[in-house]
Amino acid sequence: MNILLNEKHELRSGWKFVVYVVLFLILWVASGVALSTVYARSNLPDNQLTFLALNEFALLIAAVGAMVLAVRFVDRRPLTAFGVGFLPCWRRQLAAGLTLAAGMLGVLVAGCYAFGYVSIRWTARQVPASTLLATFGLLLLAAVTEELVFRGFPLQILVEGVGQWPAVIVMSAIFGAMHLNNPNASLLGSANTVVAGILLSLAYVKTRSLWLPYGIHVGWNVGLGFVLGFPLSGLDLASLWTTGVAGTDTILGGGYGPEGGLLATFLFASSAVIVARQAGAGARS
């Protein structure tokens, strides 16, 4: 048995994944160095938003570059085979993702009122409009980047190599580990990020499209961090409203934001069940 090639004389899925990871790491380091050099010679502000944007751009360059190179020279299937592009049902899937995210946020706010004291105040005028616009754009970009990095090509190649659940768990565990260094990170918060990764991975696996997971991801991030003004994975961002919650950190998340509490565990896990059932039923119809 050839350890490199399968019966079709194609590179085995495991090696395709390794090639993608190597390409991704090379491009990530290279783009990070290039962007750092550009930043050092620029007049960009020295603040959290700038550093987050530079990091997201470096990740995006690496994700897109590694995917395009791996697809072009290793896998040779079209990008649409990995859920990338304007697929036939992309509008419906995006709308479904945004709707689910809105429902999750509604339950979250209700849960915060049920388990703690909530204060919501309008704070959009406390920051320049340009900062709000940049924050909104960053969240749109971050969701795209993370879906390309953790779902799409790498997840599908792993699914083909080791099966659905091992692939989903591996990629979701990496997704959770990437958030360990966030401000106020905790083991429960990281575990919740893994569960969120499972939710998003199932959304991809069941539809073979990035539009449903992107809708869930961007709807949650924008709604939680930009509209409501909760801490987003430990990050305090410019927002339209600012929501403060007093209560048990184990349930409500504390300084990491709602994603660090058991309420989020319930939301992500129950939403994963909904996606697994509804998206699966939709795929069979």
GROMACS .gro file of C-alpha atoms in nm:
model
  285
    1MET     CA    1   0.000   0.000   0.000
    2ASN     CA    2   0.135   0.340  -0.099
    3ILE     CA    3   0.139   0.571   0.204
    4LEU     CA    4   0.139   0.882  -0.017
    5LEU     CA    5  -0.112   0.798  -0.291
    6ASN     CA    6  -0.456   0.637  -0.283
    7GLU     CA    7  -0.600   0.386  -0.530
    8LYS     CA    8  -0.676   0.672  -0.772
    9HIS     CA    9  -0.308   0.772  -0.762
   10GLU     CA   10  -0.400   1.096  -0.586
   11LEU     CA   11  -0.230   1.233  -0.276
   12ARG     CA   12  -0.403   1.096   0.033
   13SER     CA   13  -0.622   1.334   0.233
   14GLY     CA   14  -0.386   1.334   0.531
   15TRP     CA   15  -0.099   1.456   0.316
   16LYS     CA   16  -0.321   1.717   0.152
   17PHE     CA   17  -0.397   1.847   0.499
   18VAL     CA   18  -0.027   1.853   0.589
   19VAL     CA   19   0.053   2.045   0.269
   20TYR     CA   20  -0.219   2.297   0.349
   21VAL     CA   21  -0.093   2.346   0.706
   22VAL     CA   22   0.267   2.394   0.590
   23LEU     CA   23   0.161   2.644   0.324
   24PHE     CA   24  -0.060   2.824   0.574
   25LEU     CA   25   0.218   2.857   0.833
   26ILE     CA   26   0.471   2.981   0.577
   27LEU     CA   27   0.231   3.240   0.439
   28TRP     CA   28   0.115   3.343   0.787
   29VAL     CA   29   0.469   3.414   0.904
   30ALA     CA   30   0.561   3.588   0.578
   31SER     CA   31   0.250   3.807   0.574
   32GLY     CA   32   0.291   3.883   0.944
   33VAL     CA   33   0.649   4.003   0.888
   34ALA     CA   34   0.544   4.206   0.583
   35LEU     CA   35   0.251   4.371   0.759
   36SER     CA   36   0.463   4.444   1.067
   37THR     CA   37   0.717   4.617   0.845
   38VAL     CA   38   0.446   4.822   0.678
   39TYR     CA   39   0.298   4.913   1.016
   40ALA     CA   40   0.637   5.023   1.154
   41ARG     CA   41   0.675   5.266   0.863
   42SER     CA   42   0.318   5.394   0.874
   43ASN     CA   43   0.121   5.641   1.082
   44LEU     CA   44  -0.142   5.389   1.187
   45PRO     CA   45  -0.261   5.433   1.548
   46ASP     CA   46  -0.104   5.217   1.817
   47ASN     CA   47  -0.422   5.060   1.955
   48GLN     CA   48  -0.606   4.730   1.992
   49LEU     CA   49  -0.814   4.777   1.677
   50THR     CA   50  -0.505   4.823   1.460
   51PHE     CA   51  -0.332   4.514   1.599
   52LEU     CA   52  -0.647   4.305   1.559
   53ALA     CA   53  -0.686   4.421   1.200
   54LEU     CA   54  -0.322   4.345   1.114
   55ASN     CA   55  -0.355   3.999   1.265
   56GLU     CA   56  -0.675   3.929   1.071
   57PHE     CA   57  -0.520   4.045   0.744
   58ALA     CA   58  -0.219   3.818   0.803
   59LEU     CA   59  -0.450   3.523   0.872
   60LEU     CA   60  -0.666   3.603   0.570
   61ILE     CA   61  -0.368   3.619   0.335
   62ALA     CA   62  -0.240   3.288   0.470
   63ALA     CA   63  -0.582   3.118   0.456
   64VAL     CA   64  -0.663   3.231   0.102
   65GLY     CA   65  -0.313   3.171  -0.028
   66ALA     CA   66  -0.279   2.824   0.123
   67MET     CA   67  -0.625   2.724   0.001
   68VAL     CA   68  -0.570   2.848  -0.355
   69LEU     CA   69  -0.227   2.683  -0.382
   70ALA     CA   70  -0.348   2.354  -0.232
   71VAL     CA   71  -0.654   2.343  -0.457
   72ARG     CA   72  -0.459   2.442  -0.768
   73PHE     CA   73  -0.158   2.214  -0.734
   74VAL     CA   74  -0.259   1.936  -0.491
   75ASP     CA   75  -0.633   1.869  -0.488
   76ARG     CA   76  -0.738   2.010  -0.828
   77ARG     CA   77  -1.106   2.043  -0.745
   78PRO     CA   78  -1.284   2.378  -0.790
   79LEU     CA   79  -1.321   2.608  -0.489
   80THR     CA   80  -1.696   2.555  -0.497
   81ALA     CA   81  -1.632   2.192  -0.397
   82PHE     CA   82  -1.519   2.332  -0.061
   83GLY     CA   83  -1.814   2.564  -0.013
   84VAL     CA   84  -1.631   2.874  -0.134
   85GLY     CA   85  -1.810   3.106  -0.375
   86PHE     CA   86  -2.163   3.215  -0.454
   87LEU     CA   87  -2.330   2.875  -0.445
   88PRO     CA   88  -2.694   2.824  -0.554
   89CYS     CA   89  -2.843   2.853  -0.204
   90TRP     CA   90  -2.599   3.102  -0.055
   91ARG     CA   91  -2.857   3.371   0.023
   92ARG     CA   92  -3.088   3.128   0.202
   93GLN     CA   93  -2.801   2.976   0.399
   94LEU     CA   94  -2.664   3.317   0.499
   95ALA     CA   95  -3.012   3.429   0.608
   96ALA     CA   96  -3.061   3.107   0.806
   97GLY     CA   97  -2.729   3.160   0.983
   98LEU     CA   98  -2.808   3.521   1.069
   99THR     CA   99  -3.154   3.419   1.193
  100LEU     CA  100  -3.012   3.147   1.418
  101ALA     CA  101  -2.753   3.391   1.556
  102ALA     CA  102  -3.027   3.646   1.630
  103GLY     CA  103  -3.226   3.381   1.813
  104MET     CA  104  -2.921   3.281   2.016
  105LEU     CA  105  -2.861   3.643   2.113
  106GLY     CA  106  -3.225   3.684   2.213
  107VAL     CA  107  -3.204   3.382   2.443
  108LEU     CA  108  -2.873   3.510   2.577
  109VAL     CA  109  -3.015   3.848   2.677
  110ALA     CA  110  -3.318   3.681   2.834
  111GLY     CA  111  -3.086   3.447   3.025
  112CYS     CA  112  -2.880   3.741   3.150
  113TYR     CA  113  -3.195   3.904   3.285
  114ALA     CA  114  -3.300   3.575   3.444
  115PHE     CA  115  -2.967   3.502   3.615
  116GLY     CA  116  -2.828   3.849   3.684
  117TYR     CA  117  -2.869   4.224   3.673
  118VAL     CA  118  -2.843   4.383   3.328
  119SER     CA  119  -2.760   4.740   3.228
  120ILE     CA  120  -2.782   4.843   2.860
  121ARG     CA  121  -2.692   5.195   2.753
  122TRP     CA  122  -2.636   5.373   2.421
  123THR     CA  123  -2.264   5.445   2.381
  124ALA     CA  124  -2.217   5.489   2.006
  125ARG     CA  125  -2.152   5.862   2.042
  126GLN     CA  126  -1.863   5.803   2.281
  127VAL     CA  127  -1.635   5.691   1.996
  128PRO     CA  128  -1.573   5.836   1.648
  129ALA     CA  129  -1.793   5.706   1.368
  130SER     CA  130  -1.478   5.593   1.187
  131THR     CA  131  -1.390   5.365   1.480
  132LEU     CA  132  -1.738   5.212   1.478
  133LEU     CA  133  -1.718   5.154   1.103
  134ALA     CA  134  -1.371   5.002   1.132
  135THR     CA  135  -1.486   4.773   1.414
  136PHE     CA  136  -1.785   4.656   1.213
  137GLY     CA  137  -1.564   4.587   0.911
  138LEU     CA  138  -1.312   4.402   1.127
  139LEU     CA  139  -1.582   4.169   1.262
  140LEU     CA  140  -1.705   4.094   0.908
  141LEU     CA  141  -1.348   4.016   0.804
  142ALA     CA  142  -1.267   3.811   1.114
  143ALA     CA  143  -1.561   3.578   1.055
  144VAL     CA  144  -1.455   3.525   0.692
  145THR     CA  145  -1.097   3.454   0.798
  146GLU     CA  146  -1.184   3.208   1.074
  147GLU     CA  147  -1.427   3.019   0.853
  148LEU     CA  148  -1.160   2.980   0.584
  149VAL     CA  149  -0.900   2.872   0.842
  150PHE     CA  150  -1.110   2.629   1.045
  151ARG     CA  151  -1.381   2.514   0.807
  152GLY     CA  152  -1.385   2.496   0.426
  153PHE     CA  153  -1.084   2.323   0.268
  154PRO     CA  154  -0.901   2.196   0.579
  155LEU     CA  155  -1.213   2.059   0.747
  156GLN     CA  156  -1.343   1.887   0.435
  157ILE     CA  157  -1.003   1.729   0.362
  158LEU     CA  158  -0.991   1.598   0.719
  159VAL     CA  159  -1.347   1.465   0.693
  160GLU     CA  160  -1.248   1.274   0.379
  161GLY     CA  161  -0.943   1.137   0.554
  162VAL     CA  162  -1.057   1.045   0.906
  163GLY     CA  163  -1.436   1.085   0.906
  164GLN     CA  164  -1.680   1.353   1.011
  165TRP     CA  165  -1.663   1.354   1.390
  166PRO     CA  166  -1.286   1.313   1.433
  167ALA     CA  167  -1.235   1.597   1.185
  168VAL     CA  168  -1.495   1.820   1.351
  169ILE     CA  169  -1.346   1.761   1.696
  170VAL     CA  170  -0.986   1.822   1.582
  171MET     CA  171  -1.063   2.148   1.401
  172SER     CA  172  -1.290   2.269   1.683
  173ALA     CA  173  -1.021   2.191   1.943
  174ILE     CA  174  -0.771   2.398   1.745
  175PHE     CA  175  -1.033   2.673   1.715
  176GLY     CA  176  -1.070   2.674   2.094
  177ALA     CA  177  -0.695   2.667   2.156
  178MET     CA  178  -0.651   2.977   1.938
  179HIS     CA  179  -0.855   3.173   2.194
  180LEU     CA  180  -0.659   3.063   2.503
  181ASN     CA  181  -0.448   3.381   2.508
  182ASN     CA  182  -0.743   3.617   2.486
  183PRO     CA  183  -0.796   3.857   2.780
  184ASN     CA  184  -0.974   3.697   3.077
  185ALA     CA  185  -0.968   3.355   2.906
  186SER     CA  186  -1.073   3.056   3.114
  187LEU     CA  187  -1.101   2.683   3.070
  188LEU     CA  188  -1.480   2.710   3.046
  189GLY     CA  189  -1.450   2.988   2.790
  190SER     CA  190  -1.209   2.779   2.582
  191ALA     CA  191  -1.438   2.477   2.614
  192ASN     CA  192  -1.729   2.690   2.496
  193THR     CA  193  -1.524   2.803   2.197
  194VAL     CA  194  -1.468   2.436   2.113
  195VAL     CA  195  -1.846   2.378   2.131
  196ALA     CA  196  -1.899   2.685   1.912
  197GLY     CA  197  -1.647   2.536   1.671
  198ILE     CA  198  -1.849   2.214   1.663
  199LEU     CA  199  -2.164   2.417   1.586
  200LEU     CA  200  -1.994   2.598   1.298
  201SER     CA  201  -1.826   2.282   1.170
  202LEU     CA  202  -2.157   2.097   1.162
  203ALA     CA  203  -2.311   2.391   0.976
  204TYR     CA  204  -2.041   2.346   0.712
  205VAL     CA  205  -2.043   1.967   0.699
  206LYS     CA  206  -2.422   1.947   0.665
  207THR     CA  207  -2.440   2.203   0.383
  208ARG     CA  208  -2.091   2.178   0.226
  209SER     CA  209  -2.105   2.556   0.213
  210LEU     CA  210  -1.937   2.829   0.418
  211TRP     CA  211  -2.242   3.054   0.402
  212LEU     CA  212  -2.440   2.896   0.687
  213PRO     CA  213  -2.147   2.890   0.934
  214TYR     CA  214  -2.044   3.239   0.822
  215GLY     CA  215  -2.396   3.368   0.888
  216ILE     CA  216  -2.398   3.217   1.237
  217HIS     CA  217  -2.045   3.336   1.310
  218VAL     CA  218  -2.075   3.693   1.188
  219GLY     CA  219  -2.427   3.733   1.326
  220TRP     CA  220  -2.312   3.624   1.671
  221ASN     CA  221  -1.994   3.834   1.672
  222VAL     CA  222  -2.154   4.150   1.536
  223GLY     CA  223  -2.462   4.117   1.754
  224LEU     CA  224  -2.271   4.034   2.072
  225GLY     CA  225  -1.970   4.263   2.040
  226PHE     CA  226  -2.075   4.547   1.810
  227VAL     CA  227  -2.450   4.591   1.866
  228LEU     CA  228  -2.497   4.487   2.229
  229GLY     CA  229  -2.146   4.570   2.347
  230PHE     CA  230  -2.071   4.259   2.551
  231PRO     CA  231  -1.705   4.158   2.578
  232LEU     CA  232  -1.639   3.938   2.274
  233SER     CA  233  -1.410   3.649   2.365
  234GLY     CA  234  -1.251   3.877   2.623
  235LEU     CA  235  -1.215   4.175   2.389
  236ASP     CA  236  -1.382   4.510   2.457
  237LEU     CA  237  -1.475   4.668   2.124
  238ALA     CA  238  -1.640   4.993   2.017
  239SER     CA  239  -2.015   4.930   2.005
  240LEU     CA  240  -2.356   5.085   1.956
  241TRP     CA  241  -2.477   4.988   2.301
  242THR     CA  242  -2.276   4.868   2.601
  243THR     CA  243  -2.422   4.589   2.810
  244GLY     CA  244  -2.308   4.529   3.165
  245VAL     CA  245  -2.411   4.217   3.355
  246ALA     CA  246  -2.374   4.148   3.727
  247GLY     CA  247  -2.417   3.788   3.834
  248THR     CA  248  -2.244   3.456   3.870
  249ASP     CA  249  -1.942   3.440   3.640
  250THR     CA  250  -1.979   3.065   3.595
  251ILE     CA  251  -2.319   3.120   3.435
  252LEU     CA  252  -2.277   3.461   3.270
  253GLY     CA  253  -1.909   3.454   3.178
  254GLY     CA  254  -1.751   3.739   3.374
  255GLY     CA  255  -1.479   3.946   3.210
  256TYR     CA  256  -1.448   3.711   2.913
  257GLY     CA  257  -1.806   3.792   2.818
  258PRO     CA  258  -2.103   3.558   2.780
  259GLU     CA  259  -1.890   3.305   2.591
  260GLY     CA  260  -1.716   3.226   2.919
  261GLY     CA  261  -2.028   3.100   3.099
  262LEU     CA  262  -2.258   2.800   3.114
  263LEU     CA  263  -2.536   2.997   2.946
  264ALA     CA  264  -2.322   3.005   2.632
  265THR     CA  265  -2.252   2.634   2.669
  266PHE     CA  266  -2.625   2.572   2.652
  267LEU     CA  267  -2.671   2.808   2.356
  268PHE     CA  268  -2.388   2.664   2.146
  269ALA     CA  269  -2.474   2.301   2.222
  270SER     CA  270  -2.848   2.338   2.159
  271SER     CA  271  -2.781   2.533   1.839
  272ALA     CA  272  -2.546   2.258   1.723
  273VAL     CA  273  -2.828   2.006   1.768
  274ILE     CA  274  -3.067   2.230   1.571
  275VAL     CA  275  -2.815   2.269   1.287
  276ALA     CA  276  -2.739   1.898   1.278
  277ARG     CA  277  -3.109   1.814   1.246
  278GLN     CA  278  -3.240   2.097   1.031
  279ALA     CA  279  -2.944   2.132   0.793
  280GLY     CA  280  -2.927   1.756   0.759
  281ALA     CA  281  -3.297   1.739   0.677
  282GLY     CA  282  -3.254   2.024   0.427
  283ALA     CA  283  -2.964   1.848   0.260
  284ARG     CA  284  -3.174   1.533   0.212
  285SER     CA  285  -3.476   1.718   0.071
   0.00000   0.00000   0.00000
